[in-house]
Short mmCIF file of C-alpha atoms and ligand atoms in Angstrom, two decimals:
data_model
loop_
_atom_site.label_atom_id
_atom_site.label_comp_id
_atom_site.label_asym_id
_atom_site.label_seq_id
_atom_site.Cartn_x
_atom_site.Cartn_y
_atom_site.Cartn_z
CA UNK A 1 56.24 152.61 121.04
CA UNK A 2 52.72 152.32 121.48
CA UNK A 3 50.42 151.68 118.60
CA UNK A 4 47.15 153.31 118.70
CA UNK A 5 44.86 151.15 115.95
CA UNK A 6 41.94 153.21 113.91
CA UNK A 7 38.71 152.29 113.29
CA UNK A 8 38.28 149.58 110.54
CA UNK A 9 37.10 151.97 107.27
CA UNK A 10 38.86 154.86 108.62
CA UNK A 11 39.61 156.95 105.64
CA UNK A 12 43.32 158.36 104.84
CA UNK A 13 43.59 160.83 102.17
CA UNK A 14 45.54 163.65 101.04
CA UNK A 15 43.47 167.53 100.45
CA UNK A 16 44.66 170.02 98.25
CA UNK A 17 42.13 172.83 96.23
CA UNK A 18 42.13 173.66 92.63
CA UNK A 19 43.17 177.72 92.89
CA UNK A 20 46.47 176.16 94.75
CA UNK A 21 47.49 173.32 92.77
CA UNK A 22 46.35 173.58 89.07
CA UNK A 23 48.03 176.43 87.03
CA UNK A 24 46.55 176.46 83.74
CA UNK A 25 44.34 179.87 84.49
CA UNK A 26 43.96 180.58 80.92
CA UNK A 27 43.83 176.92 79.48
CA UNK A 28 40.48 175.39 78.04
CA UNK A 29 38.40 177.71 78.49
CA UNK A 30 39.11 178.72 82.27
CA UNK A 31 37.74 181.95 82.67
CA UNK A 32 39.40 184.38 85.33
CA UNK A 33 38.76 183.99 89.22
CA UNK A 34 38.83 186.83 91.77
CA UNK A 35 42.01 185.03 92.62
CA UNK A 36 44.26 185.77 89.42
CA UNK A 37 42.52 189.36 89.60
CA UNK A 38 44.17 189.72 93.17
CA UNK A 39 47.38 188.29 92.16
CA UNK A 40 47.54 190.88 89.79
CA UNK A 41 46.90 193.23 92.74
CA UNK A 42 50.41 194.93 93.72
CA UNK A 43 51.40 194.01 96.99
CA UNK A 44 48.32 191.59 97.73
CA UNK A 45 50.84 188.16 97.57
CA UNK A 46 54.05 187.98 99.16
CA UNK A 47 57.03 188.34 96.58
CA UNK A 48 53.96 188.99 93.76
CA UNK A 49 53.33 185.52 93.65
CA UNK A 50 50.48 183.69 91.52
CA UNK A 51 48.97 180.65 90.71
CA UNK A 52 49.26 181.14 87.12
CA UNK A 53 51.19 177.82 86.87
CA UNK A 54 50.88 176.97 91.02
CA UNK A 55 52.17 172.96 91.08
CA UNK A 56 50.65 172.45 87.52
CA UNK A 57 48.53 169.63 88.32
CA UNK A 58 45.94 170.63 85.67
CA UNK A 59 48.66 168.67 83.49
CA UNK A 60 50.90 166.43 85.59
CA UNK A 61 47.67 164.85 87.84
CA UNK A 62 48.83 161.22 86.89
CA UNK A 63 51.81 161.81 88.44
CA UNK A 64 50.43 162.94 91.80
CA UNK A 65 47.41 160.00 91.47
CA UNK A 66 50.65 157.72 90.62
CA UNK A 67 52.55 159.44 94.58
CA UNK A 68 48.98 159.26 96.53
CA UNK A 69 48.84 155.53 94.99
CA UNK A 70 52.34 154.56 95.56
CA UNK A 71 51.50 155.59 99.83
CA UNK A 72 48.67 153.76 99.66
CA UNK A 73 46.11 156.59 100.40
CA UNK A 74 42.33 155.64 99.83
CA UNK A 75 41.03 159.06 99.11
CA UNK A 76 41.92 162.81 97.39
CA UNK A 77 40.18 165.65 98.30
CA UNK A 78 40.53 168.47 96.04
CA UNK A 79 38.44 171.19 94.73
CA UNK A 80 36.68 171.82 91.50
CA UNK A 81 37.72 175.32 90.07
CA UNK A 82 34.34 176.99 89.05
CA UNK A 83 35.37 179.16 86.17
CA UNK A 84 36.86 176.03 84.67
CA UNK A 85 33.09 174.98 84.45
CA UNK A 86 31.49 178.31 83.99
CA UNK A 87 34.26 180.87 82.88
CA UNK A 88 31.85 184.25 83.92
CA UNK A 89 29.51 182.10 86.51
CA UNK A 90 26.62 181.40 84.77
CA UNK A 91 25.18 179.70 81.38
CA UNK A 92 25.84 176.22 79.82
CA UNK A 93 28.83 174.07 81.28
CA UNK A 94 32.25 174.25 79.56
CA UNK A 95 32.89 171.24 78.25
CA UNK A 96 36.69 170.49 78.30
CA UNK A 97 36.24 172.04 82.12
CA UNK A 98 33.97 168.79 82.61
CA UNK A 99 36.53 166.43 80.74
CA UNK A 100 39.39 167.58 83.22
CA UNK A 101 37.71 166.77 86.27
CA UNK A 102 36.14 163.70 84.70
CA UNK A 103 39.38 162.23 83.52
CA UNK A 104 41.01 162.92 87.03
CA UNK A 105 38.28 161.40 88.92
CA UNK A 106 38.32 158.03 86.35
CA UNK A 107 42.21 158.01 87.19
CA UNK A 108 41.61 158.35 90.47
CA UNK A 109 39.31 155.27 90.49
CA UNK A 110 41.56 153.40 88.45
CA UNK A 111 44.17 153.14 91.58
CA UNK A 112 41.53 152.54 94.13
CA UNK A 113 41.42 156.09 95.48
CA UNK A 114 38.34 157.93 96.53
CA UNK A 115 37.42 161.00 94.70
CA UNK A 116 36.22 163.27 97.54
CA UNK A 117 34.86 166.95 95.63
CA UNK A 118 34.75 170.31 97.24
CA UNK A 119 32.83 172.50 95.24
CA UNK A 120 33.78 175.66 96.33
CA UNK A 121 37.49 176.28 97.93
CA UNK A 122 37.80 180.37 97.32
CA UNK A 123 38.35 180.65 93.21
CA UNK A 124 34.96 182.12 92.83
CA UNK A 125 34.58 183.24 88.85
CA UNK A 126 35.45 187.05 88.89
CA UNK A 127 32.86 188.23 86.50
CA UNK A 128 30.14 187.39 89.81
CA UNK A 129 32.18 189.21 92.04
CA UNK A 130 32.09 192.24 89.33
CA UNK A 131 28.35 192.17 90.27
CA UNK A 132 28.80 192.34 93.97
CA UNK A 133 30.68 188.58 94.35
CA UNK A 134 29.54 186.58 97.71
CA UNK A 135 28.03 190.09 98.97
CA UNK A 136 25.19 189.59 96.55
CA UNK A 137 22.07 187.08 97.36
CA UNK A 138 22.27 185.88 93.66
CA UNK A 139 25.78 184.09 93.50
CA UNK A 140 24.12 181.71 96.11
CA UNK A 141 21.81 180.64 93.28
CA UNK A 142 24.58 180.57 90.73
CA UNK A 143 26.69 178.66 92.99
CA UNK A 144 23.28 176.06 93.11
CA UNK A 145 23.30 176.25 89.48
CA UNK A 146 27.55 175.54 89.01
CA UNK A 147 26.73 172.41 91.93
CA UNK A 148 24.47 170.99 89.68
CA UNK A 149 26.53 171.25 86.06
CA UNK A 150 29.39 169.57 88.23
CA UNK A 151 27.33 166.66 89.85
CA UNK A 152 25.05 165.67 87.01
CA UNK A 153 28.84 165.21 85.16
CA UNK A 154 30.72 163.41 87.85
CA UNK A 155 28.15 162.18 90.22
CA UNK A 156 27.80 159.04 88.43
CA UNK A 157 31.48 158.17 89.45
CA UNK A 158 31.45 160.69 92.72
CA UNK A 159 29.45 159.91 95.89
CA UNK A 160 31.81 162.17 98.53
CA UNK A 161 30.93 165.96 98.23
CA UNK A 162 31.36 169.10 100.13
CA UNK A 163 29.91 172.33 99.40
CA UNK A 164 32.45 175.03 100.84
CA UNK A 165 35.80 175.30 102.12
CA UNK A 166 36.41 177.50 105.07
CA UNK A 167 33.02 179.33 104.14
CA UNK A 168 34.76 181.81 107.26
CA UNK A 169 37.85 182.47 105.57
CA UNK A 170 36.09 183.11 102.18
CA UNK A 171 33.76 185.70 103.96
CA UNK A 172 36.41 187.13 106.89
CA UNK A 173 39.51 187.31 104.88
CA UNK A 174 38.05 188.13 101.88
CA UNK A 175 35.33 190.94 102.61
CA UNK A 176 36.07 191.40 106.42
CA UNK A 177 40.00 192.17 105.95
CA UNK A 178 41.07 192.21 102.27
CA UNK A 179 44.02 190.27 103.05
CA UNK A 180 42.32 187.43 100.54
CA UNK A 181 40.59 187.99 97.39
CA UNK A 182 38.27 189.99 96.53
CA UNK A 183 40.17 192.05 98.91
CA UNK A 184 37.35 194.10 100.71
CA UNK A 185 37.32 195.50 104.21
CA UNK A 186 33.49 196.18 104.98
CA UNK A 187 31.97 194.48 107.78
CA UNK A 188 28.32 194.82 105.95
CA UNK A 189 29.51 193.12 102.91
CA UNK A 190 31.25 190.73 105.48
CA UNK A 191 28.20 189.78 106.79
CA UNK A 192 26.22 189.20 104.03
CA UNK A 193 28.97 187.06 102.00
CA UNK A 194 28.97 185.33 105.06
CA UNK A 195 25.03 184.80 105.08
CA UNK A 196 25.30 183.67 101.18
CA UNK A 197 27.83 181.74 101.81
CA UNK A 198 25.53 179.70 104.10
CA UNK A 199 22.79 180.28 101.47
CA UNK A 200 24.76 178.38 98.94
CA UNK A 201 25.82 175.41 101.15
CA UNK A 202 22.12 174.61 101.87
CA UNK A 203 20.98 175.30 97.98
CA UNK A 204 24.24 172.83 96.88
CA UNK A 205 22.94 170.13 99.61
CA UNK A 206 19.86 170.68 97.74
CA UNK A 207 21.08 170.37 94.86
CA UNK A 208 23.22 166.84 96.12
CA UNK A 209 20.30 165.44 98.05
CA UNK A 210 17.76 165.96 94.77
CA UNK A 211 20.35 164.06 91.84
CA UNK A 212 18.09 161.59 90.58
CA UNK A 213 19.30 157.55 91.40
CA UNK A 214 22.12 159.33 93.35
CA UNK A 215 23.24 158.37 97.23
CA UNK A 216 25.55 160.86 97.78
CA UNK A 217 27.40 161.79 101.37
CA UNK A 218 27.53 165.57 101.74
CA UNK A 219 28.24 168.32 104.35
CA UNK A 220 30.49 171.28 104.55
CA UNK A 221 34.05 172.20 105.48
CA UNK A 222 34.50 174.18 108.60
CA UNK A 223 37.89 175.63 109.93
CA UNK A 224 37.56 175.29 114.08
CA UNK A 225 39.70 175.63 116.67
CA UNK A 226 39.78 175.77 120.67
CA UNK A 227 39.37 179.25 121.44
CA UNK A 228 41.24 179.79 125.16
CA UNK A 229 41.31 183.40 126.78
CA UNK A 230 44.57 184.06 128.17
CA UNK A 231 43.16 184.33 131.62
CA UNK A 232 40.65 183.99 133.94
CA UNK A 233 39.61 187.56 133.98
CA UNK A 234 36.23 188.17 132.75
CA UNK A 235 37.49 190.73 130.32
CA UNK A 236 39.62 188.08 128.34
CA UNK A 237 36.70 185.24 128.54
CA UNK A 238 34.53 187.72 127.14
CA UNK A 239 36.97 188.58 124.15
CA UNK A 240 37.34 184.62 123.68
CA UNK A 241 33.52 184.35 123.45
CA UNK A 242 32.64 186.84 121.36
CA UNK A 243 36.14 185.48 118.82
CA UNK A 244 34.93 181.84 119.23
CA UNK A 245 31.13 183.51 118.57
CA UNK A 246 32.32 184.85 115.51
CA UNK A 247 34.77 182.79 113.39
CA UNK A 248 33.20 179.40 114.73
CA UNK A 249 29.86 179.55 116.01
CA UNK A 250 28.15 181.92 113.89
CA UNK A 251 29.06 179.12 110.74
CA UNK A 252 28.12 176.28 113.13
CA UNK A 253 25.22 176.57 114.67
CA UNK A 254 23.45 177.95 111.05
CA UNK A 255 24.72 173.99 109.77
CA UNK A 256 24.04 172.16 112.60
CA UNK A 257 20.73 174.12 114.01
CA UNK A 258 19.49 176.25 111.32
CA UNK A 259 19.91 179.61 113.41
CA UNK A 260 22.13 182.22 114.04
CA UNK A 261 23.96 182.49 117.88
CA UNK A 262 21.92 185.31 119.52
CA UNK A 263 25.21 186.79 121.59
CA UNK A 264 26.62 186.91 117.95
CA UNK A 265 23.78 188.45 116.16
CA UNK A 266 24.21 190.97 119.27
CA UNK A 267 27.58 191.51 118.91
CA UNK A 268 27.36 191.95 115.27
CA UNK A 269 24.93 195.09 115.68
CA UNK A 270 21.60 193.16 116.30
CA UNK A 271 18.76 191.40 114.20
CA UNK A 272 18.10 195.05 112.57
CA UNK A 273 21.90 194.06 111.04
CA UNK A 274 20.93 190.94 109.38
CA UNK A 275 17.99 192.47 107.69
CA UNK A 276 19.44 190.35 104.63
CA UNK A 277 18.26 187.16 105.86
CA UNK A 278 15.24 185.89 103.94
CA UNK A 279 12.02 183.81 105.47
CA UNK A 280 13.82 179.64 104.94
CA UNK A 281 17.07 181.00 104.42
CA UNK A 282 18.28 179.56 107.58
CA UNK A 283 15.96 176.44 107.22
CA UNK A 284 17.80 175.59 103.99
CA UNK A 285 21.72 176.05 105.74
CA UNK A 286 20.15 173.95 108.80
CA UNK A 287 19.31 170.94 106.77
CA UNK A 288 21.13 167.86 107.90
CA UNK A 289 24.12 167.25 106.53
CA UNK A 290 26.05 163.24 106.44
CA UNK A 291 29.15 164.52 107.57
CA UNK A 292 31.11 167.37 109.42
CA UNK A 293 34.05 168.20 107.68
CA UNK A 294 36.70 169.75 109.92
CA UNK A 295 40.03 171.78 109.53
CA UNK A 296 42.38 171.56 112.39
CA UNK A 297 45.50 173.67 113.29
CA UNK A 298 45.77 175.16 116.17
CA UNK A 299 44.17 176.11 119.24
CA UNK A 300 43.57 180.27 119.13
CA UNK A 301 44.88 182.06 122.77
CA UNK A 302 43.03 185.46 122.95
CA UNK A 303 43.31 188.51 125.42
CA UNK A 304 40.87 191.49 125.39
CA UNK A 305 42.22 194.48 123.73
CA UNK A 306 40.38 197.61 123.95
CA UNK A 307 40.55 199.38 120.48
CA UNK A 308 41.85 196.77 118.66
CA UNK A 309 38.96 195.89 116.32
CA UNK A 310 35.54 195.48 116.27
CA UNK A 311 35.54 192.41 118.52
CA UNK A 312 38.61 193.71 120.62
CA UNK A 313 40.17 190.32 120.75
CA UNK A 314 44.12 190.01 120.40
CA UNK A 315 45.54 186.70 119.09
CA UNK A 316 48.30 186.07 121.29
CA UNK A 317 50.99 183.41 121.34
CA UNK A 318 51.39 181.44 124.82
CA UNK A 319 55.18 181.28 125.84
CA UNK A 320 57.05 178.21 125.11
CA UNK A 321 54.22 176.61 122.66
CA UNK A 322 56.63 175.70 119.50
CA UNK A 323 55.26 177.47 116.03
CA UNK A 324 55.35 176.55 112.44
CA UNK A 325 56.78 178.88 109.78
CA UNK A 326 53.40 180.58 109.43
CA UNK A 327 53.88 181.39 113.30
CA UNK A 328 50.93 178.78 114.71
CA UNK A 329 51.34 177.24 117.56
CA UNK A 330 51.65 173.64 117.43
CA UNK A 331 48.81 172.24 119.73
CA UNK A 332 48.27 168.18 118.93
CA UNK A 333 45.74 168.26 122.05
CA UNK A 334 43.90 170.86 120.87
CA UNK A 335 42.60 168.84 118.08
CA UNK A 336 41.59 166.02 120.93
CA UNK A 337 39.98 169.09 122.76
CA UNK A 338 38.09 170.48 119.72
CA UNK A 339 36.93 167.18 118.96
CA UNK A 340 35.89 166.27 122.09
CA UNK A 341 34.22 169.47 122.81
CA UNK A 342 32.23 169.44 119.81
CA UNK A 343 30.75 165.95 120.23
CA UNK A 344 29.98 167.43 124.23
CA UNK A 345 28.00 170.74 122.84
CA UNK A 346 26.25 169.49 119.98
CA UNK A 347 24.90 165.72 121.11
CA UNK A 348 23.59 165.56 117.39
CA UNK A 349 26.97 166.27 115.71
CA UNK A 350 27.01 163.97 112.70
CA UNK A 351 30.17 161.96 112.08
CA UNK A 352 33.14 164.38 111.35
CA UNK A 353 36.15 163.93 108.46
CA UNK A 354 39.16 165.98 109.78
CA UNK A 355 39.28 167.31 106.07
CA UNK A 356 42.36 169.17 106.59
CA UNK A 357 45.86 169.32 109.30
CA UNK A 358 49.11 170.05 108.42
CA UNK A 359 51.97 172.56 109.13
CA UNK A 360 53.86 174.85 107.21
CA UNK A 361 57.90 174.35 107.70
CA UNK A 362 61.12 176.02 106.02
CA UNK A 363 62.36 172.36 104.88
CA UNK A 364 65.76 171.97 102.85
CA UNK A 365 66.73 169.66 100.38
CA UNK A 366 69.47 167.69 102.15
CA UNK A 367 72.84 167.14 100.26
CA UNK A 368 71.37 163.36 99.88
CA UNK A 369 68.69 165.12 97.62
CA UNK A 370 65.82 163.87 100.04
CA UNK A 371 64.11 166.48 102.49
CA UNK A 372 63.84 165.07 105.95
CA UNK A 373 60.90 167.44 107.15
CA UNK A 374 61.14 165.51 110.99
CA UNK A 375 59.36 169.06 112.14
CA UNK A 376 56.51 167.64 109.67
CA UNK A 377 56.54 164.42 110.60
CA UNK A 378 56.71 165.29 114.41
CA UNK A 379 53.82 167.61 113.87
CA UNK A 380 51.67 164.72 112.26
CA UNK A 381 52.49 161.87 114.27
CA UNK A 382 51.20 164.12 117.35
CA UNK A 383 48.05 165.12 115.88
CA UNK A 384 47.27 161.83 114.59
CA UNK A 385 47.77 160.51 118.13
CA UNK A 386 45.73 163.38 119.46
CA UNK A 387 43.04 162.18 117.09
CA UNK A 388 43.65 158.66 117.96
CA UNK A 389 42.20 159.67 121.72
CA UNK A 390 39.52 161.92 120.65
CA UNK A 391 37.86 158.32 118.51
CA UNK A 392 38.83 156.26 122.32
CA UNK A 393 37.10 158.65 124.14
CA UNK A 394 33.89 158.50 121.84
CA UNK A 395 34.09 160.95 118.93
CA UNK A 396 32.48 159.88 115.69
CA UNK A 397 35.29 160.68 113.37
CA UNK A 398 35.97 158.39 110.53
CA UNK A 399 38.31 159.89 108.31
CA UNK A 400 41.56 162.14 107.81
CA UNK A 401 43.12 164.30 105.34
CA UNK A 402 46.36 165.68 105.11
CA UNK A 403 46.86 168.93 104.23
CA UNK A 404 48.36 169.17 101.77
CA UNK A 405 50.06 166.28 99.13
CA UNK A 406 51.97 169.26 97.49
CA UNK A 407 53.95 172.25 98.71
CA UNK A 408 52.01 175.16 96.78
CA UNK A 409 50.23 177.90 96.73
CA UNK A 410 49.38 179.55 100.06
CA UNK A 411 47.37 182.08 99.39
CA UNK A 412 48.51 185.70 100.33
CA UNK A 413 52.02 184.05 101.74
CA UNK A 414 52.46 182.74 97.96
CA UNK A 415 54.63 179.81 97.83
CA UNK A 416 57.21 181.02 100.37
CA UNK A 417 55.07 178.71 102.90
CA UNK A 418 55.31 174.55 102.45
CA UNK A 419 52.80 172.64 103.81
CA UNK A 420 53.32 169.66 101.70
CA UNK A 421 54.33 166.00 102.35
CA UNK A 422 55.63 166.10 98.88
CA UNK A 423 58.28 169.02 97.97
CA UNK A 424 57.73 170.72 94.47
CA UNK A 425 60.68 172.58 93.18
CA UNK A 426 58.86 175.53 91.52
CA UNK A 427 61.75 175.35 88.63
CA UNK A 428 61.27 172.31 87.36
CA UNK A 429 57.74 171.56 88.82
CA UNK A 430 59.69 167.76 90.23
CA UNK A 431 57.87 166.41 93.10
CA UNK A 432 59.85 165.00 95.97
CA UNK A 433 58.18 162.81 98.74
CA UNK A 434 59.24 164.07 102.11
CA UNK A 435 60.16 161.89 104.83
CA UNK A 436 56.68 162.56 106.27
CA UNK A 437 55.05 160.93 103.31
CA UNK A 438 56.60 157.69 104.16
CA UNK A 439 55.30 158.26 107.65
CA UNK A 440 52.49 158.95 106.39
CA UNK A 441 51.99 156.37 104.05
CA UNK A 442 52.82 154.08 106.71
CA UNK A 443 50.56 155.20 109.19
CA UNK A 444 47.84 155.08 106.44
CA UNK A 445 48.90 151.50 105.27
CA UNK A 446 48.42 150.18 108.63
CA UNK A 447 45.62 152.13 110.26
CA UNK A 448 47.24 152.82 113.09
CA UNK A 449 49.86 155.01 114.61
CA UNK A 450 52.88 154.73 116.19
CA UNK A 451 53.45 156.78 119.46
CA UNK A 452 56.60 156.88 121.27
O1 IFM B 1 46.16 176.42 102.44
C1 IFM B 1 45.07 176.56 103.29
C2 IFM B 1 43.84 175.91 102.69
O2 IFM B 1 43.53 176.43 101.45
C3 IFM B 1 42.65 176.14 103.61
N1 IFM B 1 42.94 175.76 104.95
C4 IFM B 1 44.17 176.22 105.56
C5 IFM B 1 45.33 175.93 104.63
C6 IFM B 1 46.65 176.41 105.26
O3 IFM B 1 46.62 177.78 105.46
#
């Protein structure tokens, strides 16, 4: 066994986001969220799933602060559920919305855990997206307007903020394929949730940056991966660039340079096809940010494929590469690569938080009544590792999170999908730490990992 030692102050935490975790949709004022509108959507979850009651964490937080405690993790990240704070989007804060968040963050500091906030992880309120949702320029402002209600309330106790989640998968999945809420397939209403989606992070650093008396860290949540055509032939390199172009680098270089990639903007029909963006716009998403907040999974293998969408890209799966139960392959050096890559093209990156990694597996409860997830375990002790090199050989990256502390809701798989490194049994809503919680626990206790 080798043991491969962080950096002192390296941060270990557990992520999870409000929509996925809280139940309660209807409690204290919640208003709806184009998420319970999709739920109700026939056919949009798997098995008609919903997170009308999810892992009810909206009620039994003190027991998950009491788990995260109890493993000795020194930070949460979750996500503040905007129609809790503003049930249609707009107007005067909701009060008890406030006191949730307030009282979980105060518990939260009471065992020496971090409160780390993400503003905005997909449970947009649905009376904005009834006036044209992330596809219209004013949701940016409200968003502005939501950030500020929610940091002048808990920024007194809060210094660790990010704006978005996935801003990609909000705008791609949402408007681009339909397969997440709102469910729309219209690459012009893609685009421009994607460009207000940028809009809003810069307007919420704003917003962060201006709190009077306030020294907040901020930045934004990307999901990135390696993207690796299948072959040398300039065919598949091409379909790699223009994938990478558009799930990675059209988000990046905005939040790191303030601009949009010019193959992209070409590929996506031209500047005549971003005649949405607005004189500063891209000034305001360019600002710096403290941190880099990165989502790991997997590396992304693509082959050209005439005809088969706009960017006539195929995701294929390399032969041999093990997968998780959502069909990923498991790549532990791809993080290393991304990382390492990252720091390589962009010589200004600011330090970067992997803010989410994780794997979904099919884990049974064993007859002892404990679930010995070794798939999980396996899965984290190689990324961690993986990690481990990328800080050795130089990357700035001073903190992990694991996604997720609770098996729950994912998404448009509903909860037929685990990711967490504590079971919940959706019966009786018990939580039961997973043998990768221990390992993870451990690893967090001692700041280092073990590598055999
Ligand atoms: O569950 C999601 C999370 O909400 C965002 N990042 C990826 C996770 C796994 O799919």
């Amino acid at each position: 066994m080798t043991s491969r030692q962080f950096p002192h102050g390296f941060v270990w935490g557990a992520a999870t986001a409000s929509y996925q975790v809280e139940g309660a949709v209807t409690e204290d004022g919640r208003g709806p969220s184009i998420w319970d509108t999709f739920c109700a959507t026939p056919g949009a979850i798997a098995n008609g799933d919903t997170g009308e009651v999810a892992c009810d964490q909206y009620h039994r937080y003190p027991e998950d602060i009491a788990l995260m405690a109890g493993l000795g993790l020194g930070a949460y990240r979750f996500s503040v559920a905007w129609p809790r704070i503003q049930a249609t989007g707009t107007g005067p804060a909701n009060p008890k919305g406030l006191d949730h968040y307030s009282r979980l963050v105060d518990a939260l500091l009471a065992e020496g855990i971090t409160p780390w906030v993400t503003l905005y992880h997909w449970d947009l309120p649905q009376a904005l997206q009834d006036v044209g949702g992330w596809a219209a320029r004013d949701t940016a402002y409200r968003f502005a307007e939501y950030a500020a209600l929610v940091e002048s309330a808990l920024g007194d106790r809060v210094s660790h903020w990010t704006t978005l989640n996935e801003p990609k998968v909000a705008s791609h999945a949402g408007y681009g394929s339909g397969i997440h809420a709102p469910g729309i397939d219209d690459l012009g209403q893609r685009m421009r949730a994607t460009h207000h989606l940028l809009l809003a992070h810069g307007l919420g650093m704003e917003v962060l940056r201006a709190a009077p008396g306030r020294d907040h860290t901020a930045g934004i949540t990307l999901d990135l991966s390696p993207v690796v055509p299948v072959t040398d032939a300039p065919a598949d390199v091409a379909a790699a660039r223009r994938l990478d172009g558009d799930s990675h680098r059209l988000f990046l270089d905005p939040v790191l340079y303030g601009r949009y990639p010019a193959d992209v903007v070409d590929d996506l029909g031209g500047p005549a096809a971003f005649d949405f963006v607005q004189d500063g716009d891209l000034e305001l998403a360019g600002a710096p940010v403290d941190f880099l907040g990165v989502n790991y999974y997997r590396r992304i293998f693509v082959r050209h494929s005439p005809g088969e969408g706009r960017l006539e890209a195929a995701t294929v799966l390399p032969d041999g590469v093990p997968v998780t139960a959502v069909d990923w392959p498991v790549e532990p050096d791809g993080l290393r690569e991304l990382l390492v890559g990252l720091a390589k093209d962009h010589p200004s990156l600011p330090p970067v938080f992997i803010t989410e990694n994780g794997a979904a597996f099919d884990d049974e409860v064993s007859p002892d009544g404990a679930v010995h997830d070794q798939q999980r375990l396996d899965y984290l002790r190689g990324h961690l590792a993986a990690l481990h090199q990328a800080v050795e050989e130089g990357v700035d990256v001073r903190g992990y999170f694991v996604w997720t502390l609770l098996d729950n809701f994912e998404w448009a798989e509903g909860f037929a999908k685990r990711f967490g490194i504590v079971r919940v049994d959706y019966d009786t809503l018990r939580r039961t730490p997973k043998d990768s919680a221990a390992f993870f626990g451990s690893v967090a206790r001692a700041n280092a990992v073990e590598e055999a």
